Short mmCIF file of C-alpha atoms (C1' of nucleotides) in Angstrom, two decimals:
data_model
loop_
_atom_site.label_atom_id
_atom_site.label_comp_id
_atom_site.label_asym_id
_atom_site.label_seq_id
_atom_site.Cartn_x
_atom_site.Cartn_y
_atom_site.Cartn_z
CA MET S 4 -8.70 13.98 42.16
CA PRO S 5 -6.47 16.79 41.11
CA GLU S 6 -6.52 19.53 43.73
CA LEU S 7 -4.25 22.56 43.89
CA PRO S 8 -0.90 20.69 44.20
CA GLU S 9 -1.79 18.23 41.46
CA VAL S 10 -2.98 20.93 39.04
CA GLU S 11 0.14 22.95 39.81
CA THR S 12 2.29 19.89 39.05
CA ILE S 13 0.44 19.23 35.81
CA ALA S 14 0.88 22.87 34.78
CA ARG S 15 4.61 22.74 35.45
CA THR S 16 5.15 19.43 33.65
CA LEU S 17 2.91 20.33 30.73
CA GLU S 18 4.46 23.67 29.90
CA PRO S 19 7.74 22.46 28.30
CA GLY S 20 5.84 20.32 25.79
CA VAL S 21 3.39 22.96 24.64
CA ALA S 22 4.89 26.41 25.15
CA GLY S 23 5.50 28.11 21.81
CA ARG S 24 3.41 25.60 19.86
CA ALA S 25 0.50 26.65 17.66
CA VAL S 26 -2.84 24.86 17.81
CA LEU S 27 -3.75 23.79 14.28
CA ARG S 28 -6.89 21.79 14.97
CA VAL S 29 -9.24 21.01 17.84
CA GLU S 30 -10.75 17.54 17.95
CA LEU S 31 -13.66 16.93 20.29
CA PRO S 32 -14.56 13.24 20.61
CA ASN S 33 -16.92 14.04 23.48
CA PRO S 34 -18.76 17.35 22.99
CA ARG S 35 -20.22 17.15 26.50
CA SER S 36 -16.78 17.83 27.93
CA TRP S 37 -16.81 21.25 26.29
CA GLU S 38 -18.74 24.06 27.96
CA GLY S 39 -19.19 27.79 27.84
CA PRO S 40 -20.35 30.29 25.22
CA LEU S 41 -17.27 29.99 22.99
CA SER S 42 -16.91 27.05 20.58
CA PRO S 43 -13.78 25.22 19.42
CA ALA S 44 -14.27 27.00 16.11
CA ASP S 45 -14.07 30.34 17.90
CA VAL S 46 -10.64 29.32 19.18
CA LEU S 47 -9.32 28.96 15.64
CA ALA S 48 -11.27 31.79 14.06
CA GLY S 49 -8.40 34.28 14.22
CA GLY S 50 -5.82 31.83 12.90
CA PRO S 51 -3.93 29.14 14.80
CA PRO S 52 -3.41 30.41 18.34
CA ARG S 53 0.05 30.04 19.83
CA ILE S 54 0.41 28.67 23.36
CA ALA S 55 2.37 31.08 25.53
CA GLY S 56 2.36 29.07 28.74
CA VAL S 57 0.41 27.02 31.25
CA GLY S 58 -1.05 28.43 34.43
CA ARG S 59 -3.37 27.65 37.28
CA ARG S 60 -6.12 29.38 39.22
CA GLY S 61 -7.52 27.27 42.04
CA LYS S 62 -8.10 23.86 40.52
CA LEU S 63 -8.42 25.31 37.01
CA LEU S 64 -5.57 24.63 34.62
CA LEU S 65 -5.14 27.49 32.17
CA LEU S 66 -3.62 27.08 28.74
CA ARG S 67 -2.59 30.63 27.96
CA PHE S 68 -2.48 31.82 24.34
CA ALA S 69 -0.10 34.42 23.04
CA PRO S 70 -1.76 37.53 21.64
CA LEU S 71 -2.41 37.52 17.94
CA ALA S 72 0.06 39.50 15.89
CA GLY S 73 -1.07 43.05 15.37
CA SER S 74 -3.53 43.10 18.23
CA GLU S 75 -3.22 44.44 21.73
CA PRO S 76 -1.56 42.04 24.14
CA ALA S 77 -4.44 40.03 25.53
CA LEU S 78 -2.66 39.06 28.71
CA PRO S 79 0.37 40.56 30.40
CA GLU S 80 3.29 38.29 31.08
CA PRO S 81 3.49 36.93 34.61
CA ALA S 82 5.45 39.23 36.89
CA THR S 83 7.29 36.26 38.33
CA PRO S 84 8.67 33.37 36.31
CA GLY S 85 6.89 30.05 36.39
CA PRO S 86 3.64 28.73 35.07
CA ALA S 87 1.33 29.49 37.96
CA TRP S 88 -1.07 32.34 37.42
CA ALA S 89 -1.54 32.10 41.13
CA GLU S 90 1.86 33.72 41.55
CA TRP S 91 0.78 36.52 39.30
CA PRO S 92 0.09 39.52 41.49
CA GLU S 93 -2.45 41.25 39.32
CA GLY S 94 -3.92 37.98 38.05
CA PRO S 95 -5.48 37.21 34.69
CA ASP S 96 -8.34 39.56 35.47
CA ALA S 97 -6.00 42.35 34.55
CA ALA S 98 -6.77 41.28 31.01
CA LEU S 99 -10.38 42.37 31.39
CA SER S 100 -9.33 45.79 30.19
CA ALA S 101 -8.02 44.29 26.95
CA THR S 102 -10.07 43.40 23.88
CA PRO S 103 -13.15 41.76 25.38
CA ASP S 104 -13.51 39.10 22.70
CA ALA S 105 -9.85 38.10 22.40
CA ILE S 106 -9.38 34.40 23.08
CA LEU S 107 -7.10 34.27 26.11
CA GLY S 108 -6.77 30.51 26.18
CA LEU S 109 -8.47 27.39 27.47
CA ALA S 110 -9.53 26.62 31.03
CA PHE S 111 -9.61 22.96 32.09
CA HIS S 112 -11.31 21.64 35.21
CA LEU S 113 -10.02 18.07 35.62
CA ARG S 114 -12.49 17.19 38.40
CA MET S 115 -11.93 13.55 39.40
CA THR S 116 -10.14 11.73 36.63
CA GLY S 117 -9.08 14.30 34.06
CA ARG S 118 -5.59 13.97 32.63
CA LEU S 119 -3.55 16.12 30.27
CA GLN S 120 -0.70 14.67 28.29
CA VAL S 121 1.29 15.51 25.18
CA ARG S 122 1.63 12.55 22.85
CA PRO S 123 4.16 12.40 20.03
CA ARG S 124 3.42 12.27 16.35
CA GLY S 125 1.82 8.97 15.37
CA GLU S 126 0.25 8.36 18.76
CA ALA S 127 -2.45 10.92 18.24
CA ARG S 128 -5.39 8.54 18.12
CA PRO S 129 -8.16 9.07 20.62
CA GLY S 130 -8.51 6.45 23.35
CA ALA S 131 -11.74 5.23 24.91
CA HIS S 132 -11.72 8.12 27.36
CA THR S 133 -10.31 10.90 25.21
CA ARG S 134 -12.49 14.01 25.41
CA LEU S 135 -10.42 16.60 23.55
CA ILE S 136 -7.32 16.68 21.37
CA LEU S 137 -5.35 19.78 20.43
CA HIS S 138 -3.23 19.07 17.35
CA LEU S 139 -0.02 21.09 17.54
CA ASP S 140 2.26 22.43 14.83
CA ASP S 141 5.14 20.12 15.74
CA GLY S 142 3.04 17.04 15.05
CA CYS S 143 2.44 16.32 18.72
CA ALA S 144 -1.01 16.48 20.27
CA LEU S 145 -2.29 17.52 23.68
CA PHE S 146 -4.76 14.92 24.96
CA PHE S 147 -7.46 15.57 27.53
CA ASP S 148 -8.58 12.17 28.83
CA ASP S 149 -11.23 11.74 31.50
CA THR S 150 -12.75 8.36 32.33
CA ARG S 151 -15.60 9.70 34.41
CA LYS S 152 -16.55 12.57 32.12
CA PHE S 153 -16.76 15.03 35.02
CA GLY S 154 -14.00 17.22 33.66
CA ARG S 155 -14.73 20.28 31.56
CA VAL S 156 -12.86 22.56 29.20
CA ARG S 157 -13.86 25.96 27.86
CA ALA S 158 -12.34 28.76 25.86
CA ILE S 159 -12.00 32.01 27.76
CA SER S 160 -12.03 35.64 26.70
CA PRO S 161 -12.19 38.72 28.91
CA ALA S 162 -15.91 38.91 28.20
CA THR S 163 -16.68 35.27 29.01
CA LEU S 164 -14.52 35.36 32.14
CA ALA S 165 -16.54 38.34 33.33
CA ALA S 166 -19.75 36.37 32.71
CA TRP S 167 -18.56 33.14 34.35
CA PRO S 168 -19.88 33.07 37.93
CA PHE S 169 -17.52 30.32 39.08
CA TRP S 170 -14.52 32.36 37.96
CA GLN S 171 -15.87 35.62 39.34
CA HIS S 172 -16.58 34.11 42.74
CA LEU S 173 -13.32 32.18 43.14
CA GLY S 174 -11.75 32.90 46.50
CA PRO S 175 -8.11 33.82 47.05
CA GLU S 176 -5.23 31.44 46.44
CA PRO S 177 -4.35 29.61 49.68
CA LEU S 178 -0.63 30.10 49.09
CA LEU S 179 -1.01 33.83 48.61
CA VAL S 180 -3.75 34.93 50.99
CA GLY S 181 -2.59 36.86 54.03
CA GLU S 182 -3.43 35.84 57.57
CA ALA S 183 -5.89 38.66 58.21
CA ASP S 184 -7.82 38.01 54.99
CA PHE S 185 -7.86 34.28 55.72
CA ILE S 186 -9.32 34.80 59.18
CA ARG S 187 -11.88 37.27 57.89
CA ALA S 188 -13.02 34.91 55.13
CA PHE S 189 -13.67 32.09 57.58
CA GLN S 190 -15.30 34.18 60.27
CA SER S 191 -17.68 35.87 57.86
CA ARG S 192 -19.53 32.69 56.85
CA ALA S 193 -21.66 30.10 58.57
CA GLY S 194 -20.98 26.39 58.29
CA SER S 195 -18.44 23.85 59.45
CA ILE S 196 -14.77 24.58 59.00
CA LYS S 197 -14.51 21.67 56.56
CA ALA S 198 -17.39 22.96 54.44
CA LEU S 199 -15.70 26.34 54.18
CA LEU S 200 -12.33 24.82 53.26
CA LEU S 201 -14.03 23.01 50.39
CA ASP S 202 -15.97 26.09 49.27
CA GLN S 203 -14.12 27.53 46.28
CA ARG S 204 -15.59 30.96 47.01
CA VAL S 205 -13.75 31.04 50.33
CA LEU S 206 -10.45 29.60 49.08
CA ALA S 207 -9.64 28.38 45.58
CA GLY S 208 -8.01 24.99 45.13
CA VAL S 209 -8.63 22.97 48.31
CA GLY S 210 -10.39 19.60 47.95
CA ASN S 211 -11.16 16.70 50.24
CA ILE S 212 -7.58 15.48 50.68
CA TYR S 213 -5.98 18.75 51.74
CA ALA S 214 -8.99 19.81 53.79
CA ASP S 215 -8.68 16.69 55.95
CA GLU S 216 -4.88 16.82 56.12
CA SER S 217 -4.74 20.50 57.11
CA LEU S 218 -7.47 20.10 59.74
CA PHE S 219 -5.60 17.22 61.32
CA ARG S 220 -2.37 19.18 61.46
CA ALA S 221 -4.18 22.13 63.01
CA GLY S 222 -5.94 19.92 65.57
CA LEU S 223 -9.34 21.14 64.44
CA HIS S 224 -12.46 18.99 64.35
CA PRO S 225 -13.85 19.10 60.78
CA ALA S 226 -17.42 19.66 62.01
CA ALA S 227 -16.47 22.64 64.16
CA PRO S 228 -18.43 25.78 63.22
CA ALA S 229 -15.97 28.17 61.61
CA ARG S 230 -17.46 31.14 63.41
CA GLY S 231 -16.66 29.62 66.78
CA LEU S 232 -12.95 29.42 66.02
CA GLY S 233 -10.80 32.23 67.29
CA PRO S 234 -8.22 34.06 65.17
CA GLY S 235 -5.39 32.06 66.71
CA ARG S 236 -6.76 28.72 65.61
CA LEU S 237 -7.63 30.03 62.16
CA ALA S 238 -4.12 31.44 61.80
CA LEU S 239 -2.76 28.00 62.72
CA LEU S 240 -5.04 26.40 60.14
CA ARG S 241 -3.71 28.71 57.45
CA ARG S 242 -0.13 27.84 58.40
CA CYS S 243 -0.92 24.09 58.32
CA LEU S 244 -2.73 24.37 54.99
CA VAL S 245 0.15 26.26 53.40
CA ASP S 246 2.60 23.69 54.75
CA VAL S 247 0.66 20.68 53.48
CA LEU S 248 0.10 22.25 50.04
CA GLU S 249 3.76 23.21 49.66
CA GLU S 250 4.94 19.78 50.81
CA SER S 251 2.61 18.15 48.32
CA ILE S 252 3.76 20.37 45.46
CA ALA S 253 7.34 19.46 46.36
CA ALA S 254 6.32 15.79 46.13
CA CYS S 255 4.58 16.39 42.77
CA GLY S 256 1.13 15.87 44.28
CA SER S 257 -0.79 12.87 45.53
CA SER S 258 -1.68 9.87 43.37
CA ILE S 259 -4.60 7.89 44.78
CA ARG S 260 -5.28 5.94 41.63
CA ASP S 261 -5.93 8.13 38.61
CA TYR S 262 -3.81 11.19 38.96
CA ARG S 263 -0.72 11.51 36.79
CA ASP S 264 1.21 14.59 35.76
CA ALA S 265 1.69 15.60 32.15
CA ASN S 266 4.62 13.20 31.86
CA GLY S 267 2.48 10.31 33.09
CA ASP S 268 4.36 10.19 36.40
CA ALA S 269 2.64 9.63 39.73
CA GLY S 270 3.06 11.96 42.69
CA ALA S 271 4.44 10.83 46.03
CA PHE S 272 2.54 12.80 48.64
CA GLN S 273 0.00 10.00 49.23
CA ASN S 274 2.76 8.34 51.25
CA ASP S 275 2.67 11.26 53.68
CA PHE S 276 -1.07 11.28 54.37
CA ARG S 277 -1.80 11.40 58.09
CA VAL S 278 -5.58 10.90 57.89
CA TYR S 279 -6.93 10.78 54.33
CA GLY S 280 -7.73 7.18 53.41
CA ARG S 281 -6.59 5.93 56.84
CA ALA S 282 -9.94 5.44 58.62
CA GLY S 283 -9.65 2.84 61.39
CA GLN S 284 -5.87 3.00 61.40
CA ALA S 285 -3.88 4.41 64.28
CA CYS S 286 -3.45 8.18 64.58
CA ARG S 287 0.18 9.00 63.86
CA ASN S 288 0.09 11.43 66.76
CA CYS S 289 -1.72 9.63 69.61
CA GLY S 290 -2.36 6.09 68.40
CA ALA S 291 -6.15 6.25 68.66
CA PRO S 292 -8.10 4.75 65.75
CA LEU S 293 -9.00 7.39 63.17
CA ALA S 294 -12.73 8.05 62.77
CA LYS S 295 -14.69 8.41 59.56
CA ALA S 296 -17.82 10.47 59.07
CA LYS S 297 -19.72 12.26 56.33
CA ILE S 298 -19.19 15.98 56.85
CA ALA S 299 -20.09 18.66 54.34
CA GLY S 300 -21.27 15.87 52.04
CA ARG S 301 -17.79 14.35 51.81
CA SER S 302 -16.22 11.37 53.51
CA THR S 303 -14.05 12.77 56.25
CA VAL S 304 -11.31 11.09 58.27
CA PHE S 305 -10.09 12.63 61.51
CA CYS S 306 -8.66 11.82 64.91
CA PRO S 307 -11.39 12.09 67.57
CA VAL S 308 -8.72 12.68 70.22
CA CYS S 309 -6.34 15.14 68.56
CA GLN S 310 -8.96 17.15 66.68
CA GLN S 311 -11.37 19.17 68.81
CA ALA S 312 -13.98 21.78 68.03
"C1'" DT O 23 -27.55 25.60 53.96
"C1'" DC O 24 -28.03 20.97 52.65
"C1'" DC O 25 -29.30 17.30 49.22
"C1'" DT O 26 -29.16 15.04 44.69
"C1'" DC O 27 -27.15 14.30 40.43
"C1'" DC O 28 -23.67 13.54 37.12
"C1'" DC O 29 -20.09 9.27 35.74
"C1'" DT O 30 -17.42 4.81 35.75
"C1'" DG O 31 -13.84 1.92 37.67
"C1'" DT O 32 -12.80 -0.31 41.85
"C1'" DT O 33 -13.91 -2.48 46.06
"C1'" DC O 34 -16.92 -4.80 49.18
"C1'" DG I 25 -24.58 -6.41 42.37
"C1'" DA I 26 -24.39 -2.72 45.43
"C1'" DA I 27 -21.56 0.78 47.68
"C1'" DC I 28 -18.19 4.12 47.12
"C1'" DA I 29 -15.28 7.92 45.45
"C1'" DG I 30 -15.92 13.26 44.67
"C1'" DG I 31 -16.45 19.01 42.56
"C1'" DG I 32 -19.69 21.71 41.39
"C1'" DA I 33 -24.48 22.82 39.45
"C1'" DG I 34 -28.95 23.25 40.58
"C1'" DG I 35 -32.90 22.69 43.36
"C1'" DA I 36 -35.49 22.20 47.94
#
DNA sequence: TCCTCCCTGTTC
DNA sequence: GAACAGGGAGGA
C-alpha cells in the first residue's frame, strides 16, 4: 500500500536506473492498467522520449521526460535537487503554459500492490503480474507489476493534466503545507478527521497507515468531527503527521507485505507502528488494549484512552 | 456524505 | 470457503 513515504522512496531509488535513458518501446501486457486520453503510441510519436527524472505528487509517481530537441522546454527543472516534485515550489502545473500537447511523462498510481523495478538485459520477460514494460536504450527495462490490478498508469501532457479532475483537485503536499492552510483545509469541510486525512483533495498522499499513526500521536479520536477541533489540536496533528511521514521516509517506508522499493528492498517503518495492525495489543502509551473500528470506510485502529474527540 | 465495486493473495 | 485488505470512481 504505497502511500507518500513509500512512493517517495520508490522515486528516489528508481531515478538512478532510469535517468537519462530513452524509452524505445512500450509493452502493455494488461491494457486495463493504462488509462487516460493518451495512448502508449502517443508517448513514442515524437521519437523515443528521454527520461529526465522521477518525481512524486501525492501518491502519484511521475516519470518525467526531457523536452524533445528543438521544442520549448516542457517542464522546468526542479528548483531544489532531488526527485520529488513535491519539493518543487511552482510544481509541474507551471508547465501548463508550455506546449499543451507535449508529453511530459508518465504518471503511475500504484494503489495497493503496484511495484516499479528496473530489470537488466535478458530478464525483460513479463511475469504473471506484469502490467507495463518500458524498454530502455541501455537494454534494461522498467517493469510495472501489480498483482491486484488496481494500479494505473497514464501519459500526461499539459492539456490532459488540465482535464484530469483527480490531478486538478489534489490537495497540498503534507510536508509543504503551512500551519494556517492546514487548519483552514480541515475546518472548511464536514466529516470525521480520519475521513479528511484520507481525502486526497484535502491533503495529497496520506493513506490508512499514516492517518492512523498521526491521529494516535496527536491524541485525536479518528471519528472526531474535524470542524469541532480547535486550531491548536489541528496544528498538533499537522506536526505529528509531518513527523511520522519524515520518519517513515528516513526508514524507506513501511513494508506490510507487498511494498518494495525500486531496488526490491523492503522498508523498515512497519517496526515503528504504534497502532496500525496492532488491534487488541497494548497501547504503547497507556497499556490499554487498542480498539478497532470501521471509520470512513477503512479499518481503523486507535487507543480508546489516549485518543479523544 | 456514505456505500459498493474493482482485484487477488493471505488469513481465519 | 469466506473474510479481509484498501484508493478512488461512481452512484444513491
